Amino acid sequence: MQIFNYISELRKYLDQKTPKTLGFVPTMGALHQGHLSLVRSAIEKNDLTVCSIFVNPTQFYGQEDLQKYPCTIEEDLNRLEDTGCNLCFLPSINEIYPQGVTRLRFNPGGVDKQMEGTHRPGHFDGVATVIQRLFEIVRPTNAYFGEKDFQQLCIIQELVRLLKIPVNIIGLPIVREKDGLAMSSRNLNLTPQFRKEAPRIHQTLLQVKALFTQRTFHTIQSHVEYIFSKSTLRLEYFVIADEETLKPMQAFDTSKKYRAFIASFASEVRLIDNLPLHKPT
């Protein structure tokens, strides 16, 4: 696997190779099997695959949150090489933001106003800023994202549409631990006690799926709140939303697909998860 720290070197290599299809997996490192599943999918479907590792400062809620993000760069590079990744782009902040760190403003049609957009103001502008920048640099054919950050996936799809960026956005299902916990880099920060408790999030979503269409939303919401009241986890929000618009469900509509979303805190570690509520086709 070749590692590039500079845009000029990466572009020179890619321009010489001119692959018919270029796969791209943008990450912030602390790689787990969820990330690696995206890389494997990209390798399978493309002539060349680039994985980037860049901890983007503009999408964190303050310096303290940024500093808490785990850094495992040596292990990350070993895992990528073992997976068969062709290229790793490992830029500095100055390389990505040569004019200084900035956060552009985007208007992705309202999908940014729900859930994470409400609880983490400015987060999605930061995500969209760095993704647009990385797409300009790498110029991929296909870019791969996990559905754990489903709202982020929707926003990136809208960003590509609005800016007419010539890339296919491919979302892949959440990869879970054996006990159901959604794989996340932030899981590395969980204490043993909270690691044992964290699978309750997925268990709760499974109960929501079992109750969906049989109970009212308010009944389901009360059930979710009751479960968390008996837990050491702190519920931040629970939402059932239309998968297309991400607007909270008002009344069940058989023509729409819905997804349940939960954000919660395990002490200071923020965990998110979601589950589609329709039957797979």
XYZ file of C-alpha atoms in Angstrom:
281
model
C 0.000 0.000 0.000
C 1.287 3.450 -0.913
C 0.862 6.342 1.518
C 0.567 9.951 0.372
C 0.718 13.003 2.642
C 0.526 15.620 -0.096
C -2.170 16.355 -2.649
C 0.368 16.943 -5.437
C 1.910 13.486 -4.942
C -1.468 11.738 -4.812
C -2.726 13.538 -7.912
C 0.480 12.801 -9.841
C 0.140 9.098 -9.060
C -3.572 8.927 -9.940
C -3.114 10.942 -13.131
C -0.418 8.504 -14.261
C -2.475 5.426 -13.383
C -5.755 6.720 -14.876
C -7.892 3.909 -13.444
C -11.250 3.323 -15.155
C -12.921 3.274 -11.741
C -11.570 4.756 -8.534
C -13.109 3.825 -5.193
C -12.843 6.144 -2.206
C -13.448 5.602 1.502
C -13.030 8.794 3.585
C -12.399 8.133 7.295
C -11.143 9.856 10.416
C -9.095 6.846 11.440
C -9.453 4.611 14.505
C -10.498 2.045 11.934
C -12.751 -0.893 12.793
C -14.393 -3.652 10.779
C -17.141 -1.258 9.707
C -14.593 0.923 7.937
C -12.756 -2.078 6.550
C -15.977 -3.521 5.122
C -16.323 -0.304 3.100
C -12.726 -0.635 1.916
C -13.269 -4.263 0.905
C -16.392 -3.296 -1.057
C -14.457 -0.539 -2.821
C -11.604 -2.903 -3.679
C -14.039 -5.449 -5.085
C -15.837 -2.968 -7.337
C -13.038 -0.644 -8.512
C -9.683 -0.740 -10.300
C -8.017 1.308 -7.552
C -9.095 2.218 -4.018
C -8.083 5.205 -1.904
C -8.785 5.407 1.817
C -8.212 8.760 3.486
C -7.475 9.268 7.166
C -8.087 12.841 8.270
C -9.532 13.976 11.590
C -11.543 16.937 10.378
C -11.627 19.734 12.995
C -14.640 21.530 11.510
C -17.142 18.784 12.335
C -16.454 18.547 16.060
C -18.409 20.351 18.732
C -15.518 22.240 20.295
C -11.839 21.539 20.875
C -12.509 19.185 23.778
C -14.612 16.865 21.600
C -11.883 16.890 18.934
C -9.182 15.967 21.434
C -11.215 13.004 22.693
C -11.351 11.387 19.261
C -9.134 8.255 19.331
C -5.941 8.164 17.263
C -4.548 4.760 16.227
C -2.696 5.637 13.038
C -0.106 2.827 13.085
C -2.778 0.171 13.630
C -4.956 1.837 10.974
C -2.248 1.605 8.325
C -1.568 -2.035 9.160
C -5.270 -2.864 8.898
C -5.614 -1.114 5.552
C -2.598 -2.939 4.169
C -3.919 -6.288 5.400
C -7.257 -5.519 3.733
C -5.550 -4.924 0.397
C -6.125 -1.192 0.070
C -4.055 0.343 -2.744
C -3.569 3.872 -1.474
C -3.868 5.809 1.787
C -4.170 9.586 1.752
C -2.912 10.916 5.085
C -2.906 14.727 4.852
C -2.229 17.400 7.456
C -4.743 20.091 8.403
C -2.727 22.652 6.410
C -2.861 20.430 3.328
C -6.662 20.215 3.448
C -7.200 23.818 4.581
C -4.303 25.828 3.062
C -6.179 29.104 3.587
C -6.950 28.293 7.216
C -9.558 26.025 8.777
C -12.983 27.072 7.573
C -16.517 25.741 7.579
C -18.601 26.479 4.491
C -22.383 26.796 4.616
C -24.581 24.402 2.683
C -28.316 24.054 2.246
C -29.060 20.370 1.633
C -32.824 20.744 1.425
C -33.764 20.315 5.077
C -32.294 16.872 5.794
C -29.712 18.665 7.943
C -32.339 20.265 10.203
C -33.390 17.116 12.059
C -31.743 15.022 14.787
C -27.974 15.592 14.599
C -28.492 18.967 13.007
C -30.465 20.095 16.052
C -28.148 18.626 18.660
C -24.802 19.345 16.966
C -25.085 22.783 15.313
C -22.583 23.321 12.502
C -21.594 19.651 12.406
C -22.960 18.923 8.942
C -21.504 22.091 7.442
C -18.140 20.805 8.669
C -18.755 17.359 7.192
C -19.898 18.763 3.842
C -16.912 21.129 3.713
C -14.320 18.372 4.085
C -16.150 15.877 1.855
C -16.389 18.427 -0.950
C -12.670 19.148 -0.522
C -11.727 15.456 -0.528
C -13.858 14.800 -3.610
C -12.056 17.652 -5.400
C -8.697 16.112 -4.505
C -9.355 12.395 -5.081
C -11.966 12.663 -7.892
C -13.421 9.222 -7.205
C -15.834 7.246 -9.355
C -17.505 5.695 -6.325
C -17.424 6.789 -2.676
C -18.464 4.507 0.180
C -20.165 5.426 3.457
C -21.710 3.409 6.276
C -25.364 3.692 7.257
C -24.551 4.140 10.948
C -24.284 7.846 10.082
C -27.446 7.638 7.987
C -28.254 11.336 8.178
C -24.722 12.177 7.090
C -25.112 9.792 4.145
C -28.325 11.573 3.087
C -26.620 14.969 3.301
C -23.644 13.827 1.222
C -26.026 12.456 -1.414
C -27.781 15.824 -1.516
C -24.456 17.699 -1.584
C -23.354 15.714 -4.642
C -26.665 16.422 -6.354
C -26.618 20.146 -5.599
C -22.992 20.696 -6.631
C -23.206 18.257 -9.543
C -20.141 16.346 -8.352
C -19.563 13.359 -10.685
C -19.356 10.594 -8.062
C -21.630 7.700 -7.112
C -22.432 7.647 -3.382
C -22.800 4.124 -2.065
C -24.227 3.465 1.400
C -23.598 0.111 3.071
C -25.310 -1.490 6.091
C -24.115 -1.026 9.664
C -21.526 -3.536 10.840
C -22.149 -4.704 14.404
C -20.333 -6.439 17.195
C -21.614 -9.901 18.159
C -23.757 -8.335 20.894
C -25.364 -5.893 18.447
C -23.435 -2.730 19.270
C -22.871 -0.667 16.119
C -19.155 -0.490 15.399
C -17.811 3.000 16.019
C -14.411 4.547 16.620
C -15.836 6.103 19.772
C -16.421 2.631 21.241
C -12.695 2.656 22.068
C -13.466 5.304 24.704
C -16.090 3.225 26.526
C -15.303 1.984 30.016
C -15.866 -1.769 30.605
C -19.108 -0.956 32.447
C -20.514 1.164 29.623
C -19.249 -1.235 26.957
C -21.398 -3.894 28.636
C -24.406 -1.558 28.707
C -24.069 -0.045 25.204
C -25.720 -2.960 23.284
C -28.974 -1.876 24.932
C -29.244 0.747 22.181
C -29.567 -1.853 19.435
C -31.795 -4.044 21.611
C -34.124 -1.073 22.061
C -34.247 -0.458 18.312
C -35.190 -4.086 17.745
C -38.065 -3.663 20.210
C -39.146 -0.525 18.353
C -39.213 -2.492 15.100
C -41.370 -5.176 16.743
C -43.830 -2.547 18.004
C -43.885 -0.434 14.845
C -47.327 -0.303 13.139
C -48.836 -1.997 16.215
C -48.523 0.916 18.646
C -48.689 4.704 18.376
C -45.455 6.638 18.208
C -46.097 8.160 21.634
C -46.539 4.700 23.139
C -43.294 3.534 21.529
C -41.503 6.688 22.654
C -42.653 6.143 26.232
C -41.395 2.568 26.051
C -37.978 3.731 24.810
C -37.743 6.377 27.529
C -38.666 3.767 30.142
C -35.912 1.417 28.936
C -33.302 4.166 29.180
C -34.575 5.277 32.584
C -33.528 1.824 33.852
C -30.121 2.110 32.206
C -26.878 3.939 32.958
C -27.079 5.268 29.384
C -28.601 8.733 28.953
C -31.035 9.129 26.053
C -30.463 12.264 23.981
C -33.134 11.651 21.359
C -35.319 8.960 19.832
C -36.926 9.611 16.446
C -38.849 7.611 13.863
C -38.331 9.389 10.555
C -39.156 9.137 6.886
C -36.008 7.679 5.264
C -36.200 10.080 2.330
C -36.832 13.421 4.065
C -35.719 12.482 7.614
C -38.754 14.353 8.898
C -40.267 12.800 12.046
C -43.186 10.490 11.312
C -46.552 12.164 11.807
C -48.767 9.223 10.849
C -47.921 5.841 9.406
C -47.969 5.825 5.603
C -47.575 2.440 3.886
C -46.049 4.113 0.806
C -43.047 5.375 2.827
C -40.029 3.742 4.410
C -39.205 4.610 8.011
C -36.124 4.323 10.172
C -35.683 4.614 13.940
C -32.802 6.693 15.300
C -31.294 6.858 18.777
C -28.537 9.051 20.191
C -27.385 8.501 23.742
C -24.506 9.137 26.100
C -22.443 6.518 27.870
C -20.970 8.917 30.409
C -19.147 11.382 28.080
C -19.113 9.084 25.030
C -21.850 9.870 22.532
C -23.245 6.878 20.622
C -25.684 6.849 17.704
C -27.505 3.992 16.000
C -30.431 3.438 13.684
C -32.534 0.637 12.243
C -34.796 0.432 9.174
C -38.339 -0.434 10.199
C -39.625 -1.727 6.866
C -39.140 -5.293 5.781
C -36.228 -5.718 3.368
C -37.268 -6.193 -0.265
